[in-house]
Amino acid sequence: QGHSYTRTDMDYKYAKLQRGA
């Protein structure tokens, strides 16, 4: 794993999932 996920990235991904739900 060479990519470090930041809190913002995680939040964005989570928000996207909730939005698509």
PDB file of C-alpha atoms in Angstrom:
ATOM      1  CA  GLN A   1       0.000   0.000   0.000  1.00  0.00           C
ATOM      2  CA  GLY A   2       1.730   3.151  -1.177  1.00  0.00           C
ATOM      3  CA  HIS A   3      -1.272   5.403  -0.848  1.00  0.00           C
ATOM      4  CA  SER A   4      -2.133   6.799   2.569  1.00  0.00           C
ATOM      5  CA  TYR A   5      -5.784   7.624   3.053  1.00  0.00           C
ATOM      6  CA  THR A   6      -6.459  10.780   5.018  1.00  0.00           C
ATOM      7  CA  ARG A   7      -9.499  11.518   7.131  1.00  0.00           C
ATOM      8  CA  THR A   8     -10.832  13.787   4.384  1.00  0.00           C
ATOM      9  CA  ASP A   9     -10.525  11.040   1.779  1.00  0.00           C
ATOM     10  CA  MET A  10     -12.358   8.581   4.018  1.00  0.00           C
ATOM     11  CA  ASP A  11     -15.062  11.130   4.781  1.00  0.00           C
ATOM     12  CA  TYR A  12     -15.463  11.862   1.081  1.00  0.00           C
ATOM     13  CA  LYS A  13     -15.737   8.172   0.232  1.00  0.00           C
ATOM     14  CA  TYR A  14     -18.235   7.594   3.030  1.00  0.00           C
ATOM     15  CA  ALA A  15     -20.313  10.594   1.995  1.00  0.00           C
ATOM     16  CA  LYS A  16     -20.313   9.343  -1.605  1.00  0.00           C
ATOM     17  CA  LEU A  17     -21.599   5.929  -0.505  1.00  0.00           C
ATOM     18  CA  GLN A  18     -24.341   7.517   1.582  1.00  0.00           C
ATOM     19  CA  ARG A  19     -25.240   9.837  -1.282  1.00  0.00           C
ATOM     20  CA  GLY A  20     -25.524   6.944  -3.726  1.00  0.00           C
ATOM     21  CA  ALA A  21     -27.547   4.910  -1.235  1.00  0.00           C
TER      22      ALA A  21
END
